[in-house]
């Protein structure tokens, strides 16, 4: 991605849908990776604060893998945008179960 990003017309230009999806996928890859590490450290230090720690961790991992994948696939073909509920729901489930565990204990 970085080899051609200096060219103004690369991937349709800076404000093009394709280029925005590529940037979002790049940020999601890094951001959700960091969020997964912080999630793991939180559940470890809080003594499994999540209600269902394995389900919550699975949701976070699934979201961390599928969000960048959906972004890159959507940049390739717009019809893949219909897959975005998969990472959104999986991350939301992970965060919800973590918060539920905090407030219930």
Short mmCIF file of C-alpha atoms in Angstrom, two decimals:
data_model
loop_
_atom_site.label_atom_id
_atom_site.label_comp_id
_atom_site.label_asym_id
_atom_site.label_seq_id
_atom_site.Cartn_x
_atom_site.Cartn_y
_atom_site.Cartn_z
CA UNK A 1 0.00 0.00 0.00
CA UNK A 2 2.70 2.45 0.92
CA UNK A 3 4.63 2.13 -2.34
CA UNK A 4 2.01 3.92 -4.42
CA UNK A 5 0.15 6.06 -1.87
CA UNK A 6 2.18 9.15 -2.80
CA UNK A 7 0.51 9.21 -6.22
CA UNK A 8 -2.62 11.35 -6.18
CA UNK A 9 -4.64 9.09 -8.48
CA UNK A 10 -3.69 5.80 -6.79
CA UNK A 11 -6.78 3.70 -5.95
CA UNK A 12 -9.05 6.39 -7.38
CA UNK A 13 -7.62 9.37 -5.51
CA UNK A 14 -7.43 10.32 -1.86
CA UNK A 15 -11.18 10.62 -1.27
CA UNK A 16 -12.18 7.61 -3.38
CA UNK A 17 -14.19 4.84 -1.76
CA UNK A 18 -11.55 2.20 -2.61
CA UNK A 19 -8.74 4.16 -1.00
CA UNK A 20 -10.83 4.94 2.10
CA UNK A 21 -11.57 1.24 2.55
CA UNK A 22 -7.88 0.40 2.23
CA UNK A 23 -6.99 3.00 4.87
CA UNK A 24 -9.77 1.77 7.15
CA UNK A 25 -8.58 -1.81 6.78
CA UNK A 26 -5.05 -0.78 7.68
CA UNK A 27 -6.22 1.11 10.77
CA UNK A 28 -8.55 -1.74 11.78
CA UNK A 29 -5.72 -4.24 11.52
CA UNK A 30 -3.54 -2.25 13.91
CA UNK A 31 -6.30 -0.87 16.12
CA UNK A 32 -8.17 -4.11 16.73
CA UNK A 33 -4.88 -5.93 17.25
CA UNK A 34 -4.00 -3.51 20.05
CA UNK A 35 -7.55 -3.78 21.41
CA UNK A 36 -7.23 -7.59 21.51
CA UNK A 37 -3.96 -7.36 23.44
CA UNK A 38 -5.52 -4.91 25.92
CA UNK A 39 -8.58 -7.17 26.22
CA UNK A 40 -6.38 -10.14 27.07
CA UNK A 41 -4.40 -8.16 29.65
CA UNK A 42 -7.62 -6.85 31.19
CA UNK A 43 -9.20 -10.26 31.60
CA UNK A 44 -5.96 -11.67 32.99
CA UNK A 45 -5.44 -8.91 35.56
CA UNK A 46 -9.10 -8.73 36.56
CA UNK A 47 -9.39 -12.46 37.14
CA UNK A 48 -11.64 -13.23 34.16
CA UNK A 49 -13.88 -10.19 34.46
CA UNK A 50 -15.83 -11.25 31.40
CA UNK A 51 -18.97 -13.29 31.99
CA UNK A 52 -18.05 -15.83 29.36
CA UNK A 53 -14.34 -15.14 28.84
CA UNK A 54 -13.84 -17.67 26.04
CA UNK A 55 -16.85 -16.40 24.08
CA UNK A 56 -15.80 -12.78 24.63
CA UNK A 57 -12.23 -13.52 23.54
CA UNK A 58 -13.49 -15.43 20.51
CA UNK A 59 -15.65 -12.49 19.49
CA UNK A 60 -12.74 -10.09 19.80
CA UNK A 61 -10.42 -12.36 17.81
CA UNK A 62 -13.04 -12.94 15.11
CA UNK A 63 -13.61 -9.20 14.83
CA UNK A 64 -9.89 -8.50 14.70
CA UNK A 65 -9.50 -10.88 11.78
CA UNK A 66 -12.68 -10.15 9.84
CA UNK A 67 -12.78 -6.34 10.06
CA UNK A 68 -9.61 -5.71 8.01
CA UNK A 69 -10.58 -8.58 5.72
CA UNK A 70 -14.01 -7.03 5.08
CA UNK A 71 -12.43 -3.63 4.45
CA UNK A 72 -9.94 -5.00 1.92
CA UNK A 73 -12.57 -7.15 0.21
CA UNK A 74 -14.94 -4.17 0.03
CA UNK A 75 -12.18 -2.10 -1.55
CA UNK A 76 -11.87 -4.83 -4.16
CA UNK A 77 -15.60 -5.43 -4.75
CA UNK A 78 -18.29 -3.20 -3.24
CA UNK A 79 -20.69 -6.12 -2.79
CA UNK A 80 -18.55 -7.41 0.10
CA UNK A 81 -19.77 -4.48 2.23
CA UNK A 82 -22.69 -6.67 3.26
CA UNK A 83 -20.26 -8.74 5.37
CA UNK A 84 -19.54 -5.87 7.79
CA UNK A 85 -22.12 -7.05 10.38
CA UNK A 86 -19.89 -10.07 11.10
CA UNK A 87 -16.96 -8.12 12.59
CA UNK A 88 -19.16 -5.45 14.12
CA UNK A 89 -21.37 -7.93 15.98
CA UNK A 90 -18.45 -10.09 17.08
CA UNK A 91 -16.52 -7.15 18.59
CA UNK A 92 -19.72 -5.81 20.16
CA UNK A 93 -20.39 -9.21 21.78
CA UNK A 94 -16.85 -9.33 23.16
CA UNK A 95 -17.05 -5.83 24.62
CA UNK A 96 -20.57 -6.41 25.97
CA UNK A 97 -19.55 -9.60 27.77
CA UNK A 98 -16.49 -7.90 29.23
CA UNK A 99 -18.53 -4.96 30.49
CA UNK A 100 -21.25 -7.26 31.80
CA UNK A 101 -18.64 -9.16 33.76
CA UNK A 102 -17.28 -5.97 35.28
CA UNK A 103 -20.66 -4.65 36.35
CA UNK A 104 -21.96 -7.97 37.64
CA UNK A 105 -18.98 -8.62 39.91
#
